[in-house]
Structure formats: structure tokens, C-alpha cells
Tab-separated table of C-alpha atoms in Angstrom:
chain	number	residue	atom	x	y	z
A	1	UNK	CA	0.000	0.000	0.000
A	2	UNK	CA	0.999	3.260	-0.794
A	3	UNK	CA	2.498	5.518	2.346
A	4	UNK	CA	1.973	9.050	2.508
A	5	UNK	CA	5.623	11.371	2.355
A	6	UNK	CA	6.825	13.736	4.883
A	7	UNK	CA	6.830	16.749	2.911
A	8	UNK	CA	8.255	20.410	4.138
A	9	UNK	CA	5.845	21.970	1.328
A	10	UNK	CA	2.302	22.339	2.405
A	11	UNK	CA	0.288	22.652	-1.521
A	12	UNK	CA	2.269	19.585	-1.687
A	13	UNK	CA	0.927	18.142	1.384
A	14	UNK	CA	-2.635	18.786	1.134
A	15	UNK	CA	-2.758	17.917	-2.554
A	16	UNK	CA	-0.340	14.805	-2.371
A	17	UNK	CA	-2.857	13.769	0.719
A	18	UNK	CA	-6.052	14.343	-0.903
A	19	UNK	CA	-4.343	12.098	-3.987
A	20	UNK	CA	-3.011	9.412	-2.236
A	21	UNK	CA	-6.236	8.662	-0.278
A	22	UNK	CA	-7.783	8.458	-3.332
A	23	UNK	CA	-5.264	6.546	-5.422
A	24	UNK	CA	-5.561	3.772	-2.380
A	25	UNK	CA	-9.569	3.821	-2.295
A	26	UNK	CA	-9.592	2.510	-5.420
A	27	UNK	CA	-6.302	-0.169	-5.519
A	28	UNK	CA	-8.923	-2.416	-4.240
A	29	UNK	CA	-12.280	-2.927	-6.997
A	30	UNK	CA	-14.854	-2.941	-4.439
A	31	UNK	CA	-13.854	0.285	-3.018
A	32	UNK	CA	-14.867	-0.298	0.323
A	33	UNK	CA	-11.825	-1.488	2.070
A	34	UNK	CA	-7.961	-0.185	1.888
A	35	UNK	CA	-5.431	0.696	4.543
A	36	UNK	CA	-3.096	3.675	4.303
A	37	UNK	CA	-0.219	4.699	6.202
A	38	UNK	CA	-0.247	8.411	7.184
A	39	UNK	CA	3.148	8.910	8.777
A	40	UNK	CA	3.527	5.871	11.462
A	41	UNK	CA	-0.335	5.124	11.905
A	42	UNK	CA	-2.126	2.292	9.300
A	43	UNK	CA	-5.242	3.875	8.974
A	44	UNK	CA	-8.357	1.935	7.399
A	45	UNK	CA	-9.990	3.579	4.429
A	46	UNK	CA	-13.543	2.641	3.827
A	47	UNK	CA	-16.269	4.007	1.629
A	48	UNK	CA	-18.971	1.689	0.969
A	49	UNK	CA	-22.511	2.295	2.277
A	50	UNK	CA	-22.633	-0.281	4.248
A	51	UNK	CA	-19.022	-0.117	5.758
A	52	UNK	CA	-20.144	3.277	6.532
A	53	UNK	CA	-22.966	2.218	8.227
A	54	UNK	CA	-21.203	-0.282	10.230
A	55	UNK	CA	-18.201	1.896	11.743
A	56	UNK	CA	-20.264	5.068	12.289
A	57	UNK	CA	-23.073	3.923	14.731
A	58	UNK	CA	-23.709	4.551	17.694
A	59	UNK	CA	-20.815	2.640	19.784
A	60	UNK	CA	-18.108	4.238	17.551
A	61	UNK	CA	-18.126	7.649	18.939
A	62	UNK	CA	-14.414	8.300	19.475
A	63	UNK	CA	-12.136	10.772	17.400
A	64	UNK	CA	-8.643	10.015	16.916
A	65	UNK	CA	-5.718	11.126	18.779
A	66	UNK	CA	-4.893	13.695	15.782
A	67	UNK	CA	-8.507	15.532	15.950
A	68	UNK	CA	-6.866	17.060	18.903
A	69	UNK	CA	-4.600	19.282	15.872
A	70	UNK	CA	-7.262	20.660	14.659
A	71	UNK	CA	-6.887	22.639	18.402
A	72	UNK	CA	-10.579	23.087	19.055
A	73	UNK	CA	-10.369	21.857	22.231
A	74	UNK	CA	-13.597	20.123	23.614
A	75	UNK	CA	-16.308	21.224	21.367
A	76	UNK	CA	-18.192	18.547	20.011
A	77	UNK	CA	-16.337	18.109	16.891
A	78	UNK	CA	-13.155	17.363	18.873
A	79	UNK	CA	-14.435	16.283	22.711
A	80	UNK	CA	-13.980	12.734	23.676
A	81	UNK	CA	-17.474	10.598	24.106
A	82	UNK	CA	-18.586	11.307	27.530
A	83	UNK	CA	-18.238	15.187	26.837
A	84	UNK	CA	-19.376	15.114	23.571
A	85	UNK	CA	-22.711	13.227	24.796
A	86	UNK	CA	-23.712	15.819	27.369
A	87	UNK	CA	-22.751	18.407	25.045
A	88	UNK	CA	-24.566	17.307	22.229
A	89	UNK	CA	-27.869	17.129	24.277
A	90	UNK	CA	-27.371	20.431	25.388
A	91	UNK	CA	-27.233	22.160	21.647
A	92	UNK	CA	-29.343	19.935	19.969
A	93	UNK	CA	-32.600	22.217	20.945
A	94	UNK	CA	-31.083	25.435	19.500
A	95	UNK	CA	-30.716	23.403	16.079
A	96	UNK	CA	-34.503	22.734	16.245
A	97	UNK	CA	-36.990	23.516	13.402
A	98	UNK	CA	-38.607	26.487	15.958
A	99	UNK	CA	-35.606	28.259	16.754
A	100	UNK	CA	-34.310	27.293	12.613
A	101	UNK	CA	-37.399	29.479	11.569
A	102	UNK	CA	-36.127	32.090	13.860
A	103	UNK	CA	-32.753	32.116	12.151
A	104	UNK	CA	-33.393	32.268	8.539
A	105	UNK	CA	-34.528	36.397	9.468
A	106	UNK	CA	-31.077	36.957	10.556
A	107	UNK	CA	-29.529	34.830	7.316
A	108	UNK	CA	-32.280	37.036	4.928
A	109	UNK	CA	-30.721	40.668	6.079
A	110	UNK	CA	-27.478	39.643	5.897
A	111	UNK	CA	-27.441	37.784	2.477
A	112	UNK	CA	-29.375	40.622	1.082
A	113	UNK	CA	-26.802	42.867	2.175
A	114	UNK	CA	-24.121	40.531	0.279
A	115	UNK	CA	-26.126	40.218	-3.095
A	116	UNK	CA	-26.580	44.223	-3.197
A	117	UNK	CA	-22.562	44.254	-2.716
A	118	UNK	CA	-21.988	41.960	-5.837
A	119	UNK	CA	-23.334	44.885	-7.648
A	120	UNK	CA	-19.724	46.093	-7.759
A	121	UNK	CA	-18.573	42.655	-8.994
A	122	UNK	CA	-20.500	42.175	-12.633
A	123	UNK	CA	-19.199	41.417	-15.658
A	124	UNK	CA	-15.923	40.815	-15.119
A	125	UNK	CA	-14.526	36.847	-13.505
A	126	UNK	CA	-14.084	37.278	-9.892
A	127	UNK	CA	-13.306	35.115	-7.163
A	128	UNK	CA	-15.995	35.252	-4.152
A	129	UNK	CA	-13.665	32.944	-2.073
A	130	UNK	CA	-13.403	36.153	0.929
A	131	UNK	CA	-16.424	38.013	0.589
A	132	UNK	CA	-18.204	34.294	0.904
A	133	UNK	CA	-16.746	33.551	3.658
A	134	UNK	CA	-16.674	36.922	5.800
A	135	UNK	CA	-20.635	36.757	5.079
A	136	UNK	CA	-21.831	33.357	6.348
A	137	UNK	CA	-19.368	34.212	9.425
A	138	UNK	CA	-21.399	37.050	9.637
A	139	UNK	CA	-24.497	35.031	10.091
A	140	UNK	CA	-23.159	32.367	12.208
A	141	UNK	CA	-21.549	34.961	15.035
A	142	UNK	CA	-25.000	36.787	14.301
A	143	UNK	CA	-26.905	33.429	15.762
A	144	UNK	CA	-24.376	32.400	17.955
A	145	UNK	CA	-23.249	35.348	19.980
A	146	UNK	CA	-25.921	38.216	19.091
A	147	UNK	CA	-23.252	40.346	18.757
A	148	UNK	CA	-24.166	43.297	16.175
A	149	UNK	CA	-22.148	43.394	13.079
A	150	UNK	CA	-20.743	46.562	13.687
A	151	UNK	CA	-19.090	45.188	16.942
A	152	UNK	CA	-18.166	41.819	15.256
A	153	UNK	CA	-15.047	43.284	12.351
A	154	UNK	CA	-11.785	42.424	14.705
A	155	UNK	CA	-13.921	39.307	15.838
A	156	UNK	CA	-14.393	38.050	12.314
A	157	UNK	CA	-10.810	38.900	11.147
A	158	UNK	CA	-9.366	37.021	14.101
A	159	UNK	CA	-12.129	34.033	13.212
A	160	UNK	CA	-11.196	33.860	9.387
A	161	UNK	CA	-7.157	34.341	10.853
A	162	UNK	CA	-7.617	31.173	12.564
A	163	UNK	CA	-9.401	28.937	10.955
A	164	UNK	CA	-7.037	29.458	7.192
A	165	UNK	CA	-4.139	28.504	9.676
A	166	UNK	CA	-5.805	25.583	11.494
A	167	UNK	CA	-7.072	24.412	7.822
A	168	UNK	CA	-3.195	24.832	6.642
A	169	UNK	CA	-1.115	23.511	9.401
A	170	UNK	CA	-3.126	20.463	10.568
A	171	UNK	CA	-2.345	18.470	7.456
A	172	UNK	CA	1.282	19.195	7.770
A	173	UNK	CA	1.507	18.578	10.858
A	174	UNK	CA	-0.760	15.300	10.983
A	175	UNK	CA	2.040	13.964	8.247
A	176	UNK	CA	4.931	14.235	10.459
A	177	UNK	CA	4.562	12.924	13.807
A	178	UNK	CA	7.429	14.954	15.456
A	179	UNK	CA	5.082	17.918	15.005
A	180	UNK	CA	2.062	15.973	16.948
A	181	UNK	CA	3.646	17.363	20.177
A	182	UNK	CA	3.662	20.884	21.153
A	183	UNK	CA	6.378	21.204	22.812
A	184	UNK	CA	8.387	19.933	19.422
A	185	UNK	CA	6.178	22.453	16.944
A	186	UNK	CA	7.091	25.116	18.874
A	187	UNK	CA	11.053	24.626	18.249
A	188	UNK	CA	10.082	25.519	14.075
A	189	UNK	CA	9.913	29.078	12.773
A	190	UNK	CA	6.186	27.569	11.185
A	191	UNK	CA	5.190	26.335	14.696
A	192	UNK	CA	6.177	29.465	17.054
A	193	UNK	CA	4.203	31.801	14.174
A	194	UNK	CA	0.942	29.625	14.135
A	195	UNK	CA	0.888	30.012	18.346
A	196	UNK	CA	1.555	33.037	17.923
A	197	UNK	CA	-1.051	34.024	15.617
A	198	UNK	CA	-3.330	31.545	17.487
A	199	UNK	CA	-3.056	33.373	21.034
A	200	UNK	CA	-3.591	36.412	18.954
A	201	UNK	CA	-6.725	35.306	17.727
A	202	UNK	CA	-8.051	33.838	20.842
A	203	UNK	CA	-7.777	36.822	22.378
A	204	UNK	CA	-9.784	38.815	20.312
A	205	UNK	CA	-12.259	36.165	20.341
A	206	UNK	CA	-12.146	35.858	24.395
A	207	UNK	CA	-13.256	39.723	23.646
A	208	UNK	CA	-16.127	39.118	21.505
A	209	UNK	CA	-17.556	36.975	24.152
A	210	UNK	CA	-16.834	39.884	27.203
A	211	UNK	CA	-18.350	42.312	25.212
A	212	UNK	CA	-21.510	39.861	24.554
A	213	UNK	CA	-21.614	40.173	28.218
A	214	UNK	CA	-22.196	43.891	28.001
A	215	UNK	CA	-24.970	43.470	25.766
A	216	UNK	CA	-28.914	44.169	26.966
A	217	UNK	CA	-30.037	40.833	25.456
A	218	UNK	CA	-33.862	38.875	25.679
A	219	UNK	CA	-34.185	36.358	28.163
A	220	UNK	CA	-37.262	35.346	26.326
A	221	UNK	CA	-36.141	31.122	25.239
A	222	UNK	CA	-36.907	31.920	21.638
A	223	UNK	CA	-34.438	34.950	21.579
A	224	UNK	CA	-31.673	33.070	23.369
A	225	UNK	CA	-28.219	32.563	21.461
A	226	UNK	CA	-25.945	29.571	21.870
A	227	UNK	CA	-23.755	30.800	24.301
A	228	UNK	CA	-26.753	31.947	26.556
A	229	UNK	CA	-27.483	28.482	26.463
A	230	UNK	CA	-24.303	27.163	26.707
A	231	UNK	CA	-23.139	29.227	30.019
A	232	UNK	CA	-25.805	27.880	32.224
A	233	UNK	CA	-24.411	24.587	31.913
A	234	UNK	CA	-20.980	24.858	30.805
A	235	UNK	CA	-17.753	26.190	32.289
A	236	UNK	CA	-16.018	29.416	30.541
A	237	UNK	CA	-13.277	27.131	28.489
A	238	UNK	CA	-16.138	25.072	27.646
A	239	UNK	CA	-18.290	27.910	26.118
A	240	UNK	CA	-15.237	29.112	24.930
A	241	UNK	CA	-14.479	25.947	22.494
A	242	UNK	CA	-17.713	25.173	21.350
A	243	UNK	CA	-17.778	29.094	20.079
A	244	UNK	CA	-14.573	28.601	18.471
A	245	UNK	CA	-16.213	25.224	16.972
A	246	UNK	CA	-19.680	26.566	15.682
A	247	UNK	CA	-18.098	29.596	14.112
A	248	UNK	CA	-15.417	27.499	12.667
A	249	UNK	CA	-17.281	24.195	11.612
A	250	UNK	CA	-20.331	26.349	11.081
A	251	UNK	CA	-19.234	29.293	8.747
A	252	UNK	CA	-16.206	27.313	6.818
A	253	UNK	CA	-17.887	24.180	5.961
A	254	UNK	CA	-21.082	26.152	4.243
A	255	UNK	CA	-18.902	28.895	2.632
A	256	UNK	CA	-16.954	26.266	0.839
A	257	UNK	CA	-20.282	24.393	-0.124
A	258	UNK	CA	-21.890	28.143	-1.719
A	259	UNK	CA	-18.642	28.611	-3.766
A	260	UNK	CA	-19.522	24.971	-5.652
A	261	UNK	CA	-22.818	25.514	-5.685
A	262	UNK	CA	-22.594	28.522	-7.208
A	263	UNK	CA	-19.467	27.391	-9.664
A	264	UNK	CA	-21.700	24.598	-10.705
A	265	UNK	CA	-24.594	26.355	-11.762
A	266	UNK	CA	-22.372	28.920	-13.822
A	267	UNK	CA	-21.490	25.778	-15.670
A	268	UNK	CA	-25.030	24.222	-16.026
A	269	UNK	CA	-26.575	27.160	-17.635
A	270	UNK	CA	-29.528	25.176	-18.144
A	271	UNK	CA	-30.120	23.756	-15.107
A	272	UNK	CA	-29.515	26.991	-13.389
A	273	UNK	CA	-32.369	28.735	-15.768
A	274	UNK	CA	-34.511	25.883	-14.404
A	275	UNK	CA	-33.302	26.785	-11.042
A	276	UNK	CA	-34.523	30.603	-11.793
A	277	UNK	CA	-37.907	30.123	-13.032
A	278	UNK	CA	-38.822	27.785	-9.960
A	279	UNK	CA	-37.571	30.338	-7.024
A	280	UNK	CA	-39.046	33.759	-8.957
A	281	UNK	CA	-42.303	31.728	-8.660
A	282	UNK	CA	-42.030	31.274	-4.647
A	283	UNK	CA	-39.931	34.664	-4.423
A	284	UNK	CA	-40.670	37.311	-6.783
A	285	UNK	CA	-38.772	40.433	-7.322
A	286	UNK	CA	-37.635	41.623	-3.443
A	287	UNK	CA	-39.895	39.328	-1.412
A	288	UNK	CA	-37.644	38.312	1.801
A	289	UNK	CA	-36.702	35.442	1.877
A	290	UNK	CA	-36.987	33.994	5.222
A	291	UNK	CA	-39.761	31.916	5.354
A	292	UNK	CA	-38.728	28.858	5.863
A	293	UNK	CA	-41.744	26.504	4.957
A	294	UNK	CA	-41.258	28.463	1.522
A	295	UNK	CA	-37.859	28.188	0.995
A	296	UNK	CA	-38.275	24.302	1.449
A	297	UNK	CA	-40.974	24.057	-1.622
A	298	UNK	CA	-37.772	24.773	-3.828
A	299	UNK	CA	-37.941	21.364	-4.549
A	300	UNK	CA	-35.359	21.630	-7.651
A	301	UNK	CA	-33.018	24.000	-6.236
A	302	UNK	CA	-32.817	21.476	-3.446
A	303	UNK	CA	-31.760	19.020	-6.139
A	304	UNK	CA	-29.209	21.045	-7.673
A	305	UNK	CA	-27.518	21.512	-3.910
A	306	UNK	CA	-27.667	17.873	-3.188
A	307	UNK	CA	-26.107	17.184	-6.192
A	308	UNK	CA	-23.315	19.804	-5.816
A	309	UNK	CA	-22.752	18.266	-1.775
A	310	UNK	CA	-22.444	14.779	-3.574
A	311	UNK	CA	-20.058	15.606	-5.995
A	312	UNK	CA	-17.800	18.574	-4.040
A	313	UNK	CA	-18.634	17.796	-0.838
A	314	UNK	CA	-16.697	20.263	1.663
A	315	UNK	CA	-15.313	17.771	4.232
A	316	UNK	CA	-13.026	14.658	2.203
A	317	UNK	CA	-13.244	12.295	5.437
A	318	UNK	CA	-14.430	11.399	8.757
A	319	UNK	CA	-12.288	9.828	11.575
A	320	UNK	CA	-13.166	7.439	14.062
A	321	UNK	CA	-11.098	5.306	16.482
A	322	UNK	CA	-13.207	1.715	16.245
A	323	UNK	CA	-14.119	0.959	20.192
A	324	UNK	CA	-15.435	-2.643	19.702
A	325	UNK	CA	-14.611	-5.315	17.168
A	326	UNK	CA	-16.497	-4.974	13.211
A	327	UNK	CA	-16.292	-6.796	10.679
A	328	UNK	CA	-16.793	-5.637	6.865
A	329	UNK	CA	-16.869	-7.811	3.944
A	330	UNK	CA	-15.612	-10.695	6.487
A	331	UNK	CA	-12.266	-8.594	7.227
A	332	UNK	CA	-12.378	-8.152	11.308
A	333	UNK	CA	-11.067	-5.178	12.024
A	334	UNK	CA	-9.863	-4.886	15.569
A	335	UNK	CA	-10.785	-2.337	18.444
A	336	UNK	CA	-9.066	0.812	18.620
A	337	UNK	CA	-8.347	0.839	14.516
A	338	UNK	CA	-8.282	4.162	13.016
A	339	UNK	CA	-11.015	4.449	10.653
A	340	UNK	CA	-11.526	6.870	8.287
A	341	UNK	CA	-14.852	7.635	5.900
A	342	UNK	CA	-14.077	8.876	2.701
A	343	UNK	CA	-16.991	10.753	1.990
A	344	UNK	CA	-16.071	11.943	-1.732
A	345	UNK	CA	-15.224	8.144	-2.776
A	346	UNK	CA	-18.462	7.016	-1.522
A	347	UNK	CA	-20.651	9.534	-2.955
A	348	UNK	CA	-19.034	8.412	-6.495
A	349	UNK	CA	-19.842	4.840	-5.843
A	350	UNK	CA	-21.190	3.744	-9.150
A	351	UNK	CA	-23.596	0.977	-7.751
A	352	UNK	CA	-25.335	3.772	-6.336
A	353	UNK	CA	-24.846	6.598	-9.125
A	354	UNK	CA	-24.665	5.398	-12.108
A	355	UNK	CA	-22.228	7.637	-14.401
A	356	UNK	CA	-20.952	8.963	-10.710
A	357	UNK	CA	-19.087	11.816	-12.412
A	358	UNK	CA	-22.092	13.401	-14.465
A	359	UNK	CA	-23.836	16.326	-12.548
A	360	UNK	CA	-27.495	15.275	-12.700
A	361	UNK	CA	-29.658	16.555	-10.013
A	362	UNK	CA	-32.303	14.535	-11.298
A	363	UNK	CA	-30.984	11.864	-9.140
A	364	UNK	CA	-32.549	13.469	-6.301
A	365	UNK	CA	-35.764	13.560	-7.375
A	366	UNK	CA	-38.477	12.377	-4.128
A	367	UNK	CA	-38.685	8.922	-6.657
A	368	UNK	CA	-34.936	8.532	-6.772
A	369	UNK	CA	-33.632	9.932	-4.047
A	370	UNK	CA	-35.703	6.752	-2.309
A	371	UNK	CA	-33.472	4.408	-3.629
A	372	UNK	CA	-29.964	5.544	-2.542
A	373	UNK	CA	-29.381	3.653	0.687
A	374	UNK	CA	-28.417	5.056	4.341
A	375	UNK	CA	-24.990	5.707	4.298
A	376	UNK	CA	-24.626	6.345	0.406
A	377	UNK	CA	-24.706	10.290	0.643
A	378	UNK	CA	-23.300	11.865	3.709
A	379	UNK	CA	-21.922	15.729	3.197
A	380	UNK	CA	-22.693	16.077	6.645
A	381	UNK	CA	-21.346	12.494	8.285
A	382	UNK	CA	-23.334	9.999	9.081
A	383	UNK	CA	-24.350	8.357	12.774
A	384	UNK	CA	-24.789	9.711	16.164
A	385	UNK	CA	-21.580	12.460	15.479
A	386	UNK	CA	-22.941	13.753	12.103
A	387	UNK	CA	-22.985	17.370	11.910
A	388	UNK	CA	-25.686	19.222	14.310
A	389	UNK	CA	-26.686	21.715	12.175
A	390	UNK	CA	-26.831	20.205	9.102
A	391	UNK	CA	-30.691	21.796	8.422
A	392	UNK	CA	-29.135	25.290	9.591
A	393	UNK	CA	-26.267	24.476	6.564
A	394	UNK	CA	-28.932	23.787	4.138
A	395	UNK	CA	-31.118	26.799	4.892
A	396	UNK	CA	-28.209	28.885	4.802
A	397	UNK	CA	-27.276	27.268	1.568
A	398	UNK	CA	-30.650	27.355	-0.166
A	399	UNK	CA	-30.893	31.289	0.927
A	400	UNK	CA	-28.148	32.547	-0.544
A	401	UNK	CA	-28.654	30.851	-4.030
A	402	UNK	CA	-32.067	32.025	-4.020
A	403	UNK	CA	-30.875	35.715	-3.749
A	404	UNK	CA	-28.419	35.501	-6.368
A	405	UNK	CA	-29.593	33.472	-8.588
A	406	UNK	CA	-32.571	35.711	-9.089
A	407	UNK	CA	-30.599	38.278	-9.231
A	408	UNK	CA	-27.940	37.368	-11.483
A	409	UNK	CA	-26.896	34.869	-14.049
A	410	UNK	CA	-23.739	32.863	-13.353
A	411	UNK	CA	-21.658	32.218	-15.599
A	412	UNK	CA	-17.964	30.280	-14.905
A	413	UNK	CA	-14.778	31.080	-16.478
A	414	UNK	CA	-13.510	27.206	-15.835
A	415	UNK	CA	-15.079	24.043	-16.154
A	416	UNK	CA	-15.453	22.239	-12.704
A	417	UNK	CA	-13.556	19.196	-13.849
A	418	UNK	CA	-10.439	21.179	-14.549
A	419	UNK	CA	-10.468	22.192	-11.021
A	420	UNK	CA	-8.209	20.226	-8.621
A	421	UNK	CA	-8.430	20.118	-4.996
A	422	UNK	CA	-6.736	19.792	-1.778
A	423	UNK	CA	-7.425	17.867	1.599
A	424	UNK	CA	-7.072	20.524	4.163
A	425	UNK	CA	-9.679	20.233	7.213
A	426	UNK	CA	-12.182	21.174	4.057
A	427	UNK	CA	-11.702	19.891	0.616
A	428	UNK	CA	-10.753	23.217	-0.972
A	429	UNK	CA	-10.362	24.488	-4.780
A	430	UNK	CA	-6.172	24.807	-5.335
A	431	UNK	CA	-7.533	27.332	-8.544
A	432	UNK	CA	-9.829	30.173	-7.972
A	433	UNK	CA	-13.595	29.634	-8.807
A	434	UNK	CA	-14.337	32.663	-10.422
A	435	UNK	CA	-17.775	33.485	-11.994
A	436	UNK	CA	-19.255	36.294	-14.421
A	437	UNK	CA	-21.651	37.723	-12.872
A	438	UNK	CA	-24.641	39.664	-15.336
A	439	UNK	CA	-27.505	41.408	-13.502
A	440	UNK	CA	-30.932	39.936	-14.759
A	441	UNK	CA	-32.924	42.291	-16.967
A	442	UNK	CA	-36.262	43.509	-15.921
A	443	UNK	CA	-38.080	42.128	-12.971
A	444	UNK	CA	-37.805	38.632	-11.821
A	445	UNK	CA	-41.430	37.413	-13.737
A	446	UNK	CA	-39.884	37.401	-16.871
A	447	UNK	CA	-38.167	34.575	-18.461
């Protein structure tokens, strides 16, 4: 089997990562079993739907040893089982359908306020990689903190600071196993600049939360943001890593999802025209859109998403660290295995997608979206540590392509095969994904 290189160049690590992973998926012609070496740990690839099924239930709830990298303490991407479960419980209520209603208001203004700044954008390719990205943090500080824009700038720079050097440094570092210990990271140039920078950060994010203390805020329960919630039952380290998780996991993850979406439908001109004409019906010229029952009857621009999530997906893999005995395809793999789900191999498994390459959003049609078994499409994971707010992603998604699209025709400059990508904690574009944007004549009832 293939081992992964140390490397001292980081494109070369997070592409030559992303590659190899997938080179070994498919040395074996069922795809759902491989092992891979990365650095001094044999780590078990698997992708089929039922191998994913298997490994990520509810048992399997522990993160490897390297998670801990990715430096977000113990929020519930990171936290160890018996955390994680009391945390989970905890949040799960403020991702509910109520309080989700609540939230696409705050996602409307904001994304409105984005689309009337792409005004200065048309007609010429541009890459909306930043202003993406400073906009759904936006929302997500917004819902998490209450915290009014205008006091949230330094917070979001320090936010956006962070997270590009967590997403750089933790595939780097996960490669070479002398960097898996502080105290060693710390004696590079690299390592003392990234805790720097870190502490930096964290400070000005330790701020954002004092100054949320300041604030007048509703104790009403439907008014209530996260860390409200989280502070009656959590110490301050406690509140302060699951804020560093939710506006990290929960404003990086979506932005890079919008920046395929919206490449794809620049190069599916007429699937994005049928995208148009179905959202001008439910949305006419300026009506808001933040009613979430409506947004939902967007049946094909739900379609065109899923499709986009299957094919780009922003997360590569999941990890788990196997804590009882499986077995898969009678192989026995042993407890305390490192696992990991390749979510972009298994959501081109050709049993299951036929012509797995082709963009057809047809495939999610209520008729044959019915036949693609559990485990077969999972942009958000799958099992008891999926994502929490996967609904709150797929509003926020569905939103923001609404007011665009409507808006503007896309149009992209590359095609989306001709893009690669790298493995960093998201599955990223190595070449810009610039679009032309051209403002839509007359009002949004015409054709």
C-alpha cells in the first residue's frame, strides 16, 4: 500500500494527501476497504454504504488522537465521548426547526446585504472565495453570539485568521509525527508563528464573548443565542471551544459548499435557468426570503444543492477510532483501529450513481432519491456524530442561491472538472472559482 511522504511543502501536502487517499480507495475494486499509512499510523480507508454504516453507529463515537490538531479543544467536533454526549444534548434544541425558523430572518438581512454588494462585482470573472466567507461568518456569530455586526469586524478577522491557519497547518503537521507534540512544533519558525497568531486570535475572540456580556439581550427562550445556552451549563473554556467550533465548523464548511454551488450552476446554464424560473415563482422580485416553509418548496433547487454536496462535498473524510470489534466484507477489524470515511469516494460509488461523475440533479428527485441507501450520501457524516446543524447548513445554503440566482446569471470562467483540490480540514479548490456575474434584466417574472 501506498504511504503518505513527509513533505516540508504544504500545496504539496494537502494535494499529495487528498491524492493518495484516493489513489488507495480505489487499488482495491470494491472500493470499500484499503489501509493507508499516514506517517507511522495504518489507517483503514472505507467508503462503501454499508461499511459506513457499520463503523459510524452509535458505539463508535471516538475521534482520533490527531482531531486534537485541529486545536478546538472540547467542542463537540473534537471532545472525547462522555463530553461530547452531554454536550450534544445540550445544543441539539437550538438546532430545532422552531428556533431554525427564527434564524433564517437573521440569514435574509445579511445575504441581502451581500447580493446588493456583488453589484460592484459584474461582468468581469471574480473570485468570491473572501467576501463568501466573511458573510456566512457574519451570520453564524450573528446566531451564535448576538453580537451586532458593527461590533463583530476584529472578531471576524481574528475568526477567518484562525481557521485558514488551522485548515493549513493540521495536514502538515498530521504527516509528520514529530510535530504531533507541542512542545516539538514550537522549536520551528512555522510552529512558534501559528501560536503566535493563534493566542492572537483567541484573544480577540475571548473579547467578543466579554463584550456579549455587556450586551442588553432577551431572556425570552426563543431569543436566546448559543452561548446563553451554553453558560448555564458549561464552564467558561467550555463555552469558549464550542464558540470557536460553531463559528469554525459552522461558517467554513457552508462557505466552501456556496462557492460549488454557485461554480456549478455557472457551468449548467440550463439547469440553473430551471433553477430561476422555480424560485421567482415562490420569491418574486424583493420578497424576503426567510420563510422557511417556503424556501423548502424549492424542490429543484434542493436538487441542484444535493447534487453539488455529492459531488464537491466540503469535508473529504471522517475519523473514528473503532471501540469494539467490526467486521466488513468478512475482514475483522480490531478495536481501537483508526477508521476513516471517505466521503467523496463514496458519494461516487457507481452501484449507487450510475455515471458517478455526471452532474445530474435529477438523481434526487423524491422517486430517486428513495433508492440511494443510508450511508450512500453523507456531506454532513453519518451516525450519532454527524454534523448538528446540518438543516441550519442547508437553509443557509438554499438562501443565498435564491438571492443571487434571481438576481444574477452565473456564468464560470472554468469548467469544474479542470479544477483540482486539496485535503485541508475542508476539501478546498487549489484554482480560484471565479464566476461572471450579469444582472438579470427587468423584474424577476420574466423569463
Amino acid at each position: 500500500m501506498p504511504n503518505f511522504p513527509f513533505t516540508d511543502n504544504m500545496e504539496n501536502a494537502t494535494r499529495n494527501l487528498y491524492e493518495a487517499i484516493d489513489k488507495n480507495i480505489k487499488h482495491n475494486q470494491d472500493g470499500s476497504l484499503s489501509v493507508f499509512w499516514l506517517s507511522v499510523i495504518p489507517v483503514v480507508l472505507i467508503s462503501d454504504h454499508e461499511a459506513v454504516r457499520i463503523v459510524n453507529n452509535k458505539t463508535n463515537l471516538k475521534k482520533p488522537y490527531l482531531y486534537k490538531l485541529i486545536d478546538f479543544g472540547t467542542g463537540l467536533l473534537t471532545s472525547k465521548p462522555d463530553i461530547w454526549k452531554v454536550r450534544r444534548k445540550l445544543i441539539e434544541p437550538f438546532f430545532a426547526t422552531k428556533k431554525l425558523k427564527g434564524f433564517v430572518k437573521v440569514m435574509n438581512e445579511e445575504v441581502t446585504s451581500f447580493t446588493e454588494q456583488l453589484n460592484g462585482e459584474i461582468g468581469k470573472p471574480v473570485n468570491l472565495e473572501s467576501q463568501i466567507h466573511y458573510s456566512t461568518l457574519n451570520i453564524i456569530l450573528k446566531v451564535v453570539t448576538s453580537l451586532p455586526l458593527k461590533d463583530s469586524f476584529l472578531v471576524k478577522k481574528a475568526a477567518v485568521e484562525i481557521i485558514n491557519e488551522k485548515t493549513e497547518y493540521v495536514i502538515k503537521r498530521g504527516a509528520n509525527p514529530f510535530y504531533w507534540f507541542d512542545w516539538i512544533f514550537r522549536f520551528f519558525q512555522f510552529g512558534r508563528t501559528y501560536f503566535k497568531n493563534k493566542e492572537d486570535g483567541e484573544k480577540l475572540l475571548s473579547y467578543a464573548l466579554h463584550r456579549r456580556k455587556q450586551l442588553s439581550l432577551s431572556n425570552e427562550p426563543e431569543d436566546q443565542d448559543l452561548i446563553h445556552l451554553l453558560e448555564c451549563k458549561v464552564d467558561e473554556k467550555g463555552v469558549f471551544d464550542e464558540f470557536i467550533t460553531m463559528i469554525g465548523a459552522g461558517h467554513d464548511t457552508v462557505a466552501v459548499a456556496l462557492r460549488w454551488i454557485l461554480f456549478n450552476l455557472g457551468n449548467h446554464l440550463d439547469k440553473q435557468e430551471r433553477v430561476y424560473q422555480e424560485l421567482v415563482d415562490l420569491f418574486p422580485d424583493d420578497t424576503p426570503v426567510d420563510d422557511l416553509d417556503r424556501i423548502n418548496q424549492c424542490q429543484y433547487l434542493e436538487q441542484f444543492i444535493k447534487e453539488s454536496l455529492r459531488l464537491n462535498p466540503s469535508v473529504h473524510g471522517t475519523a473514528k477510532v473503532l471501540e469494539e470489534d467490526v467486521t466488513i466484507r468478512d475482514k475483522k477489524l480490531l478495536k481501537g483501529s483508526y477508521v476513516w470515511t471517505i466521503i467523496s469516494s463514496t458519494h461516487r460509488d457507481p452501484s449507487v450513481y450510475p455515471d458517478p461523475d455526471k452532474f445530474d440533479p435529477e438523481r434526487w428527485t423524491p422517486e430517486n432519491a428513495s433508492k440511494i441507501p443510508q450511508g450512500a450520501f453523507i456531506p454532513f457524516g453519518y451516525g450519532p456524530r454527524s454534523c448538528i446543524g446540518s438543516r441550519y447548513a442547508m437553509a443557509k445554503l438554499k438562501i443565498y442561491t435564491i438571492q443571487i440566482v434571481r438576481k444574477f446569471s452565473l456564468k464560470s470562467t472554468r469548467k469544474t472538472e479542470s479544477i483540482p483540490v486539496k485535503f485541508e480540514v475542508t476539501l478546498k479548490p487549489v484554482l480560484p472559482l471565479e464566476i461572471i456575474l450579469t444582472p438579470r434584466n427587468g423584474n424577476n417574472n420574466q423569463s
